Coordinates of C-alpha atoms and ligand atoms in Angstrom, one line a residue:
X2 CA 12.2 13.4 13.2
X3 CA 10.6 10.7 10.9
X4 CA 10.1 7.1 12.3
X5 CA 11.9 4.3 10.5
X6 CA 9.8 2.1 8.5
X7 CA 9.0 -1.0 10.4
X8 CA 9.5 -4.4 8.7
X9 CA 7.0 -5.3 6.7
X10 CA 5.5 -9.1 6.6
X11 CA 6.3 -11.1 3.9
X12 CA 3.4 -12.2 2.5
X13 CA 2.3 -10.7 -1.1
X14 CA -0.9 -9.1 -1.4
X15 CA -1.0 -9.8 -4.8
X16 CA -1.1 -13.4 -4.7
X17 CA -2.2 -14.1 -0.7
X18 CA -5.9 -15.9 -1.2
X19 CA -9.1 -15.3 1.1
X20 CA -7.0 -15.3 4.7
X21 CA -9.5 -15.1 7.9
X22 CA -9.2 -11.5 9.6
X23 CA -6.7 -11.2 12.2
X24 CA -6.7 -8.0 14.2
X25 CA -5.2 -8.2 17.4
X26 CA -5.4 -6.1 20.5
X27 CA -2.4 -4.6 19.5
X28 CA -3.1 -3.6 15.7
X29 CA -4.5 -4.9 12.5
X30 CA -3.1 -6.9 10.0
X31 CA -4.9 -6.1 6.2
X32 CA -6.0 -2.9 5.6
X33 CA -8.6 -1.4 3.1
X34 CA -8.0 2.2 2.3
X35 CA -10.9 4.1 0.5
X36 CA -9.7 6.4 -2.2
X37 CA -7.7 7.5 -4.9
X38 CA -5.8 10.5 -4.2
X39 CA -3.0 11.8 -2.9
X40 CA -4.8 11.6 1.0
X41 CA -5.0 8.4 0.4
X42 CA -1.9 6.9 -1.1
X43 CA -0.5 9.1 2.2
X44 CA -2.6 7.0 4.4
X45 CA -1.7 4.2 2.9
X46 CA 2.0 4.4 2.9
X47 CA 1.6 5.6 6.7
X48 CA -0.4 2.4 7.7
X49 CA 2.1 -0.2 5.8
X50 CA 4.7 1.3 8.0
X51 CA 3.5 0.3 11.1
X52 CA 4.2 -2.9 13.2
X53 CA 2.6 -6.1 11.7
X54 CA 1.0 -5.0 8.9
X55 CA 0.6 -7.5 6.2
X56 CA -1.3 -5.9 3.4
X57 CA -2.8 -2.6 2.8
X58 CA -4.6 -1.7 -0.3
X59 CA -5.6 1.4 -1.6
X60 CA -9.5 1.4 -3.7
X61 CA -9.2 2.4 -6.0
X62 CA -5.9 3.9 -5.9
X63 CA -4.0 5.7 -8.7
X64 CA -1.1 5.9 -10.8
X65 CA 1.3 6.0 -7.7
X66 CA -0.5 3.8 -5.2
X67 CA 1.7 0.3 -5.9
X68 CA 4.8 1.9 -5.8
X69 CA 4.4 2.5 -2.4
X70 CA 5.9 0.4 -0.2
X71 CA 3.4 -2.7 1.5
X72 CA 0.6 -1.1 -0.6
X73 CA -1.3 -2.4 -3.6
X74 CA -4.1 -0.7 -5.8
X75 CA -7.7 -2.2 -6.1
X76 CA -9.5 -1.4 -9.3
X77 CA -13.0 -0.7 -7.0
X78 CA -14.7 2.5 -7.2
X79 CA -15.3 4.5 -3.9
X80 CA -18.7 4.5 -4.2
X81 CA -19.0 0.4 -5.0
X82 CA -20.3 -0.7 -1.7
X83 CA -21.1 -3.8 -3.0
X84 CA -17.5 -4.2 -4.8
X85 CA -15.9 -3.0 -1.2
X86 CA -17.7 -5.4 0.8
X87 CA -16.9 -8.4 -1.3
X88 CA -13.2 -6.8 -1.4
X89 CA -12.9 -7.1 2.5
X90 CA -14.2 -10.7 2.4
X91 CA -12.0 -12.1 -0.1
X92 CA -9.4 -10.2 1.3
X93 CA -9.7 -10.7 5.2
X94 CA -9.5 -6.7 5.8
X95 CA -9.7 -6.2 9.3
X96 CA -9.9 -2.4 9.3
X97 CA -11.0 -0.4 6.5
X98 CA -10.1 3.3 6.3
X99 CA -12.5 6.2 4.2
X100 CA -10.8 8.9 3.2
X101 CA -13.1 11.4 1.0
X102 CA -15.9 12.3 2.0
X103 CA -18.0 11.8 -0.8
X104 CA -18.7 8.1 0.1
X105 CA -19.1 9.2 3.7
X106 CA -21.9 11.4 3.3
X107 CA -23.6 8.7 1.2
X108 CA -23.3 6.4 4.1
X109 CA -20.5 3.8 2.9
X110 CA -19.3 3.3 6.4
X111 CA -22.5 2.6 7.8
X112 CA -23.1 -0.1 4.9
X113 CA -19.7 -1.7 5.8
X114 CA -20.4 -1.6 9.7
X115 CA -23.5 -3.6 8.8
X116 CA -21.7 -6.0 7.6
X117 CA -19.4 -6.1 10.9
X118 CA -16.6 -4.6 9.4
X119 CA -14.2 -2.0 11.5
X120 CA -14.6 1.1 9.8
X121 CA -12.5 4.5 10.8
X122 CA -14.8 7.3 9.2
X123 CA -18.3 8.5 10.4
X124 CA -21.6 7.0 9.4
X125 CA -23.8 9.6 7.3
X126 CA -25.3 10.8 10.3
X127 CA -21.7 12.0 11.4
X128 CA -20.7 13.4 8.2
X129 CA -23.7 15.8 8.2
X130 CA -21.1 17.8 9.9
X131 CA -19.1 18.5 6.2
X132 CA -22.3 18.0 4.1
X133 CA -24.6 20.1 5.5
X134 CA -23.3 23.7 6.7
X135 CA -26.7 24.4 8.2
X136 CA -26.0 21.0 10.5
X137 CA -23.0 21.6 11.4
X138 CA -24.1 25.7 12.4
X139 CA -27.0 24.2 14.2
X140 CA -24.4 22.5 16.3
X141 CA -22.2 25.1 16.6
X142 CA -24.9 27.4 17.5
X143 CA -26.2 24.4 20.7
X144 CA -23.1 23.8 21.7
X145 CA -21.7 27.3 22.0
X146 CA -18.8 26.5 19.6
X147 CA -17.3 29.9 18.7
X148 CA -18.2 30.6 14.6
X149 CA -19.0 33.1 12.6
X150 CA -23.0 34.6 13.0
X151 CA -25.0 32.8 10.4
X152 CA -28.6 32.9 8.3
X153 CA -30.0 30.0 6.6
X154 CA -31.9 30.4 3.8
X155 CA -34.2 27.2 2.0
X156 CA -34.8 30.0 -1.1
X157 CA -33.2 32.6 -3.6
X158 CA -36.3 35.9 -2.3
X159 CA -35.0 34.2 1.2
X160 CA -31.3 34.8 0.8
X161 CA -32.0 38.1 -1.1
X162 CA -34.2 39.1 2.0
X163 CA -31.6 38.4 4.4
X164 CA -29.0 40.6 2.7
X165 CA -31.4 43.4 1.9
X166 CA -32.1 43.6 5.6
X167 CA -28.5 43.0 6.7
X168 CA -27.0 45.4 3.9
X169 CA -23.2 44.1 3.9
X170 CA -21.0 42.3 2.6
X171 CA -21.4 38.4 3.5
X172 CA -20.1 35.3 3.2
X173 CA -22.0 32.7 1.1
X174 CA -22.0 29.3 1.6
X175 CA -23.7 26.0 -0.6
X176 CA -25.4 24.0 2.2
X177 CA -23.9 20.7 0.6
X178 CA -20.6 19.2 -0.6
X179 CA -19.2 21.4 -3.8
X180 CA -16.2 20.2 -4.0
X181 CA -15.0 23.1 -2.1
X182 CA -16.0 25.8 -4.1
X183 CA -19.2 26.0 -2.5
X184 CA -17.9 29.3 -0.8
X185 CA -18.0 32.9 -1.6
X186 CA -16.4 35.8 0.9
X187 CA -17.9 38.3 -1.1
X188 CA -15.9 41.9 -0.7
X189 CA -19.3 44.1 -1.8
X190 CA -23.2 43.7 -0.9
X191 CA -23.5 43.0 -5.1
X192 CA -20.9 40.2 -5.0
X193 CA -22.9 38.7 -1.7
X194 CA -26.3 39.1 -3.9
X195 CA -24.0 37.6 -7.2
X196 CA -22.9 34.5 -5.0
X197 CA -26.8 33.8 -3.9
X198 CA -28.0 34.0 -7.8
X199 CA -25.1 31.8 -8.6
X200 CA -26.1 29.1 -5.8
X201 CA -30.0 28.9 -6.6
X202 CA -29.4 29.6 -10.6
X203 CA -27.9 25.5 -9.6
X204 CA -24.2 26.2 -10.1
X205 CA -24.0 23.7 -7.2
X206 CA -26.5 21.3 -8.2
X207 CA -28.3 19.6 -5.1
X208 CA -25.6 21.2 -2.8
X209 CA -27.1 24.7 -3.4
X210 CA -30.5 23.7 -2.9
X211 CA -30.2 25.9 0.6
X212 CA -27.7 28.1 1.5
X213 CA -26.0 29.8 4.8
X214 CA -24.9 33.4 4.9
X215 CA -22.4 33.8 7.3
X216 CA -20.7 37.3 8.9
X217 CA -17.2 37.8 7.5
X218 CA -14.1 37.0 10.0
X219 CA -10.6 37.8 9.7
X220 CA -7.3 36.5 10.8
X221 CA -4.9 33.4 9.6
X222 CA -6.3 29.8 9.6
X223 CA -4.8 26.5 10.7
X224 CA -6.4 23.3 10.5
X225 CA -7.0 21.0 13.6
X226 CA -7.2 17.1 13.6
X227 CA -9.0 14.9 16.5
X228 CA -9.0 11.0 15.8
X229 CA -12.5 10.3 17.4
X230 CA -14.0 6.7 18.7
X231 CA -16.6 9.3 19.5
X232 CA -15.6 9.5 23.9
X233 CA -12.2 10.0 23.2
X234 CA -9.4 11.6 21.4
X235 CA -6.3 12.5 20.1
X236 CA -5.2 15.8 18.6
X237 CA -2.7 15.2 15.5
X238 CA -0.5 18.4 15.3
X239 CA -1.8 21.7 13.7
X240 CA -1.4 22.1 10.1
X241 CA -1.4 25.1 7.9
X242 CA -2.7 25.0 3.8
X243 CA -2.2 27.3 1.3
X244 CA -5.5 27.5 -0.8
X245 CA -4.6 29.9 -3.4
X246 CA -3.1 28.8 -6.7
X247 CA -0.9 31.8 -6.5
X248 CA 2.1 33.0 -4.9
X249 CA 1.6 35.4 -2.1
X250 CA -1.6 33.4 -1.3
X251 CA -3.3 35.3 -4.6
X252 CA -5.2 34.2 -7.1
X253 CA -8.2 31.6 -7.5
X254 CA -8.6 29.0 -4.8
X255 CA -7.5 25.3 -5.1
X256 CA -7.4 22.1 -3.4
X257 CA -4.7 22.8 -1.6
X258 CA -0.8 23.8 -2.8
X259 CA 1.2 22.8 0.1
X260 CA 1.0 23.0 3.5
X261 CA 3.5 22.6 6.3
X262 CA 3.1 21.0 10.0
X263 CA 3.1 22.0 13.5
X264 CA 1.8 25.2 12.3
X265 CA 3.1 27.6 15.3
X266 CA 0.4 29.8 15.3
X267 CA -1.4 27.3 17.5
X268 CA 1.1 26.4 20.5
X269 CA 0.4 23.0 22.5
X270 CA -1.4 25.5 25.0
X271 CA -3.8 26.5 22.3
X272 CA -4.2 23.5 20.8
X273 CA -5.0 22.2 24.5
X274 CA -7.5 25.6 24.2
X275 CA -9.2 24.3 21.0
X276 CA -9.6 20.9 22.1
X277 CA -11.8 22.1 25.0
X278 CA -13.8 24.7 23.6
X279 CA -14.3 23.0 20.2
X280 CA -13.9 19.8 19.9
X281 CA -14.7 18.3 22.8
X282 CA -18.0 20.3 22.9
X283 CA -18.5 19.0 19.0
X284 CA -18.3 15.5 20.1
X285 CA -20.6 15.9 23.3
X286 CA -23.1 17.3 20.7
X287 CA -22.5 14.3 18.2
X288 CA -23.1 12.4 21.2
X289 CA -26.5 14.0 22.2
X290 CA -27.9 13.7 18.7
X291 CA -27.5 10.1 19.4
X292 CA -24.2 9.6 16.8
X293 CA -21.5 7.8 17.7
X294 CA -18.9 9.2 15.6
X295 CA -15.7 7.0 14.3
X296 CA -12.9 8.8 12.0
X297 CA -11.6 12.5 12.2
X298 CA -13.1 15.3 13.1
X299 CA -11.3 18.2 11.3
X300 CA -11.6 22.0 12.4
X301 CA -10.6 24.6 9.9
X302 CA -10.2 27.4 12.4
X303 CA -10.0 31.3 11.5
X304 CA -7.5 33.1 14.4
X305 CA -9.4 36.0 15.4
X306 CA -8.8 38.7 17.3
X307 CA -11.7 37.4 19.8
X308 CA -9.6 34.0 19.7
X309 CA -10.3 31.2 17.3
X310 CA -13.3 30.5 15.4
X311 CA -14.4 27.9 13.5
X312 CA -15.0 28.0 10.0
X313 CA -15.7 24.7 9.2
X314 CA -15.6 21.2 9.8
X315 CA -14.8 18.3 7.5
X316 CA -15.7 14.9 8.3
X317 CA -12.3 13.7 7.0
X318 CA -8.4 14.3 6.7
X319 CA -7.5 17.6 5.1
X320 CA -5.6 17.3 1.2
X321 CA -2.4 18.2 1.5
X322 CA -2.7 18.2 5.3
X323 CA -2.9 14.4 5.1
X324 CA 0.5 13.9 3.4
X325 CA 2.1 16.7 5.7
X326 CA 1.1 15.1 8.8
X327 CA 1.4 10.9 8.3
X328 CA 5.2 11.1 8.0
X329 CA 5.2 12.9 11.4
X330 CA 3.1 9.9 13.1
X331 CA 4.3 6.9 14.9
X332 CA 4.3 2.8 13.9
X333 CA 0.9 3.2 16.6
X334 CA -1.4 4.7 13.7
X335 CA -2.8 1.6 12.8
X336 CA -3.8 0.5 16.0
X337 CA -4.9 4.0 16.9
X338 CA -7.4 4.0 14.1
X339 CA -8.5 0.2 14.7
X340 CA -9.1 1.5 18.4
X341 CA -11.1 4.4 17.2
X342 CA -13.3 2.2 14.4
X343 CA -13.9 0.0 17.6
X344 CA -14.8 1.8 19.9
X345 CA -11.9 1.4 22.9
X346 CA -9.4 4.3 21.8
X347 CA -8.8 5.0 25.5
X348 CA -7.3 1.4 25.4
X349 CA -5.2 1.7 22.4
X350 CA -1.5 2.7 22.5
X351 CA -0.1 6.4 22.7
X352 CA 0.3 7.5 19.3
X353 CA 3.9 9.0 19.5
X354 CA 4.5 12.3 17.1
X355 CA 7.8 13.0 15.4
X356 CA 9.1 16.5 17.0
X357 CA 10.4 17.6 13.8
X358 CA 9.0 20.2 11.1
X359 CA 7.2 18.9 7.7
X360 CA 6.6 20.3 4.6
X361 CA 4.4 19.5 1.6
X362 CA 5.0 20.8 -1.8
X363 CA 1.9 20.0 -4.5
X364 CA 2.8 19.9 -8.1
X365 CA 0.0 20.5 -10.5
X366 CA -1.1 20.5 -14.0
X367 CA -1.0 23.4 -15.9
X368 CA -4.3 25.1 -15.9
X369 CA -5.2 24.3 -12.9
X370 CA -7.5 25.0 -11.0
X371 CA -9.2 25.4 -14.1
X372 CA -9.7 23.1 -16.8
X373 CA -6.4 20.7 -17.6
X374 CA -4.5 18.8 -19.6
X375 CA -4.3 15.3 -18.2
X376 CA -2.1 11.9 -20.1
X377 CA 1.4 13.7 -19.8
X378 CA 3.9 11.2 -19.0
X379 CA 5.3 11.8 -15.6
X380 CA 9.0 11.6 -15.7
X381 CA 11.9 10.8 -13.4
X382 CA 11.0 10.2 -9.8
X383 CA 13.1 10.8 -6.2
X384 CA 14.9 8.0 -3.9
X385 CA 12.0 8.1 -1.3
X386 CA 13.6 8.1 2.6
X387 CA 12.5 8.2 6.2
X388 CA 12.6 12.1 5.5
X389 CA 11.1 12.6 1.6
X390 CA 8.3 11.1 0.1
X391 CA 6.5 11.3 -2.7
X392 CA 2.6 10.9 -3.2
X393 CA 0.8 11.1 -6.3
X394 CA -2.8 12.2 -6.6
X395 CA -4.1 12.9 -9.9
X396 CA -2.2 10.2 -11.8
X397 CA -2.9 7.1 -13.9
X398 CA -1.1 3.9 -14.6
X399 CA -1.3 3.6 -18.7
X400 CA -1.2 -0.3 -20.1
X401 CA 1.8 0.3 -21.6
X402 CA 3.5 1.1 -17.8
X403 CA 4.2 4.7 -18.3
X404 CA 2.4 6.8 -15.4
X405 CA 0.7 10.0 -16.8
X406 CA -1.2 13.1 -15.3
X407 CA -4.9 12.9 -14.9
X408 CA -6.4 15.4 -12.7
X409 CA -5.3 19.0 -11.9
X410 CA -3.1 18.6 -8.3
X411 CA -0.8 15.6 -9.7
X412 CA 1.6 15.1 -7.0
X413 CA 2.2 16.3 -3.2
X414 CA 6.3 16.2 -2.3
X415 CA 6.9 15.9 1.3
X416 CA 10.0 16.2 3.3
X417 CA 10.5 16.6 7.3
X418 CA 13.6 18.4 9.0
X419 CA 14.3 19.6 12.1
X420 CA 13.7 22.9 11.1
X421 CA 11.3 24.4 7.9
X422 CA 14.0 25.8 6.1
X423 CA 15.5 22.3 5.9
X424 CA 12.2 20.5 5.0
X425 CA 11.3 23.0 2.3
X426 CA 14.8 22.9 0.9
X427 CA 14.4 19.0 0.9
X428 CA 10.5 19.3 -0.9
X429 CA 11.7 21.7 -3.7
X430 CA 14.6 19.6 -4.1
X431 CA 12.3 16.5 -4.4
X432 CA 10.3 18.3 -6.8
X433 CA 13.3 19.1 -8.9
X434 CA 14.1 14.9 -9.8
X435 CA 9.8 14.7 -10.9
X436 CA 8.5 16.4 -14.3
X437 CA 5.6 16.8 -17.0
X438 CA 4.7 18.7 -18.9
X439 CA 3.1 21.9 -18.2
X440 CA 3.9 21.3 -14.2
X441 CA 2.9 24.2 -12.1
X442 CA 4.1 24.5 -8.1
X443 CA 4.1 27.6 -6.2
X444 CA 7.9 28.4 -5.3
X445 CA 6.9 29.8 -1.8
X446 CA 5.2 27.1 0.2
X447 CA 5.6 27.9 4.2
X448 CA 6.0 30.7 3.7
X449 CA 5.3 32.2 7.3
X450 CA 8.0 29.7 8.3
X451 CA 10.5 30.0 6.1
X452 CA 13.4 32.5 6.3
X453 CA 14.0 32.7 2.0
X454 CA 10.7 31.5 1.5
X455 CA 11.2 32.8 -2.8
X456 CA 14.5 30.9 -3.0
X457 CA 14.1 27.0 -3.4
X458 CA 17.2 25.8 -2.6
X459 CA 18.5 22.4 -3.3
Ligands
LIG3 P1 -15.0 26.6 3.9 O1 -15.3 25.7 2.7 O2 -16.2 26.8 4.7 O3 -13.8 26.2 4.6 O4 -14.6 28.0 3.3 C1 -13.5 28.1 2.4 C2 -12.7 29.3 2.7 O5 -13.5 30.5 2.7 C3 -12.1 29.3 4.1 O6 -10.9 28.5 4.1 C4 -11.9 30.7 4.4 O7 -10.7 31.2 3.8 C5 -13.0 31.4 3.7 N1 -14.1 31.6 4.7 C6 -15.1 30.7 5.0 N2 -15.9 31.3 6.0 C7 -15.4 32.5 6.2 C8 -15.8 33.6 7.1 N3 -16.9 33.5 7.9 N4 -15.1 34.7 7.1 C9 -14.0 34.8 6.3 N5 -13.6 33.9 5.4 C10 -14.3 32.7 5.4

């Protein structure tokens, strides 16, 4: 089950001035979270809860970041390195945490660790591993990580060459960061040539500058997550997302609509499995390109019938797998990430993990994930507990206090149970007590682990 919340210090963020940093062995004290979604305020409300926290606050935040307990919002953009730095000064952060990987990619990490600040989250050079798909296949390919076969391509006659030759159907992937909607599984040999035109016609901008082709796999997919100091590691437990805005998993593909954790299609003896022929090989090849690599390392495997494969890797926590899994974690999470920002995670304490089932329910704005209408008021709100909580993502504080939609997945509803049934009950029910207008969930969520999984009970 859930941990209790531990005491928080008293001291008020808001009005505590310049304090010295004051990590100890055992944990930090002031955290910076990079971010403003729905990972974020997740990771946010996760790190307050552990043991002697003062302050952790969320840059730049959004419409639901203050109301979280121990947390406050800072008005500084992701990709203000300069604005972050003089942030952590005044501030006296002693760990900061990056959650998208936008800033990543772009090197914020590295630009903090120059200025001797603890940073959980991979220098560029690391994050290759999300932003380029031809890196991370490269990789793969040297370190005998099972994947999918592959092609690179630098031009459109390239790609077009590739599939003439091949003469099926292919899957087509933007080299760089789109957002995640860089990816085509094309079901005909025209749709594979359609996805290449699209990519090199510059749908993608300067992420489809190159693209891989990849040979299509089949089977379910469940999301791995290693916190890395780059020697050692610790698995978080598997979590399953459902991509498709529809239910029945149909439909266009999203962020994410919900997602429920430990997924049971990977047992511990699988996950034990994974963590030796994937990640550990991942990090021994980080480790021979000379990168010392400090955050999460995600896997988005495929379960094929020749075992699991990887599809890709992110560089950073999975949205809504992030809200799933922090309730699940133990007060150790802060000093498990200080450890891993430092260096000396085989020193740091045994994160403990809740045995119990969670369940994440995202509630978005109509439209979505197409174009939508953002500045609805968001109404009503739950009693948060040790066993429902209540993230927002795409949401905005408005002067005159009233909290209204601004992006397409609004909020994430999580609840834990000793069984799915139970946690799903407890999500819907969640969602019942929140409201705007136009809101959009998918009434099925878990559905692989649910016995009623179209009946939302209350
Ligand atoms: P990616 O952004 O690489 O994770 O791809 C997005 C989605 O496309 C994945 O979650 C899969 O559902 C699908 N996909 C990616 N690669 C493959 C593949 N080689 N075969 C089948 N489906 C794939």
């Amino acid at each position: 089950m859930a941990f209790p919340q531990a005491p928080m210090a008293s001291s008020d963020p808001a009005t505590s001035a310049a304090p010295p940093p004051t990590a100890t062995a055992a944990g930090p004290a002031r955290i910076l979270v990079v971010g403003g979604g729905g990972r974020e305020n997740a990771l946010g409300w996760a790190l307050a809860r552990c043991a002697g926290i003062q302050e952790v606050w969320i840059a730049p935040g959004n419409g639901g970041s203050d109301a979280l307990p121990g947390c406050r919002s800072l008005p500084i953009a992701e990709q203000d390195g300069d604005g972050l730095v003089a942030a952590c000064r005044e501030r006296g952060i002693d760990l900061v945490v990056v959650g998208p990987e936008a800033p990543l990619a772009a090197g914020l990490a590295d630009r903090l660790r120059r200025e001797g600040l603890a940073v959980f989250g991979p220098g560029a050079d690391g994050a290759q591993l999300e932003a380029s798909k031809q890196w991370a296949k490269a990789l793969m390919v040297e370190a005998c990580i099972p994947t999918a076969g592959y092609w690179s391509a630098a031009s459109r006659e390239e790609a077009l060459a590739q599939l003439e030759r091949l003469n099926r159907p292919l899957v087509v992937k933007a080299d760089g960061l789109a957002a995640g909607k860089g990816v085509t599984v094309a079901a005909t040999v025209e749709e594979t040539r359609a996805a290449i035109e699209e990519v090199f016609d510059g749908r993608f901008g300067a992420a489809g500058a190159s693209l891989v082709l990849e040979e299509m796999l089949s089977g379910p997919e469940v999301s791995v997550f290693a916190l890395t100091d780059g020697q050692a590691m610790v698995l978080l437990p598997p979590a399953q997302d459902h991509k498709r805005i529809g239910e029945g998993d149909t439909g266009p593909n999203t962020g994410g609509m919900g997602a429920y954790a430990p997924a049971p299609l990977l047992d511990a003896a699988a996950l034990e499995a994974v963590r030796r022929t994937v990640l550990e090989p991942t990090l021994s090849a980080l480790r021979g390109r000379g990168i010392d690599y400090r955050g999460v390392i995600y896997a988005g495997l495929m379960l094929t019938a020749s075992g699991p494969q990887v599809i890709e890797f992110n560089c950073r926590f999975g949205d809504p797998e992030c809200e799933t899994l922090m309730p699940l974690l133990g007060p150790e999470l802060a000093a498990v990430l200080l450890a891993c920002a430092r260096g000396d995670l085989a020193a740091a304490p045994a994160l403990t993990i809740a045995p119990g089932c969670s369940a994440c329910v995202i509630a978005a704005a109509a439209g979505y994930p197409g174009e939508v209408r953002r500045g609805d008021t968001i109404e009503g709100g739950l009693d948060p507990s040790d066993t429902l909580q209540l993230f927002h993502a795409g949401s905005r504080l408005e002067s005159d206090g009233r909290c209204v939609t601004a992006g397409g997945r609004v909020l994430a509803v999580v609840a834990q149970a000793d069984d799915f049934d139970t946690a799903f009950a407890r999500a819907y029910g969640g969602l019942e007590r929140v409201s705007f207008e136009g809101i959009t969930y998918r009434r099925d969520i878990g559905h692989q682990v649910r016995r009623r999984p179209s009946l939302p009970s209350t």
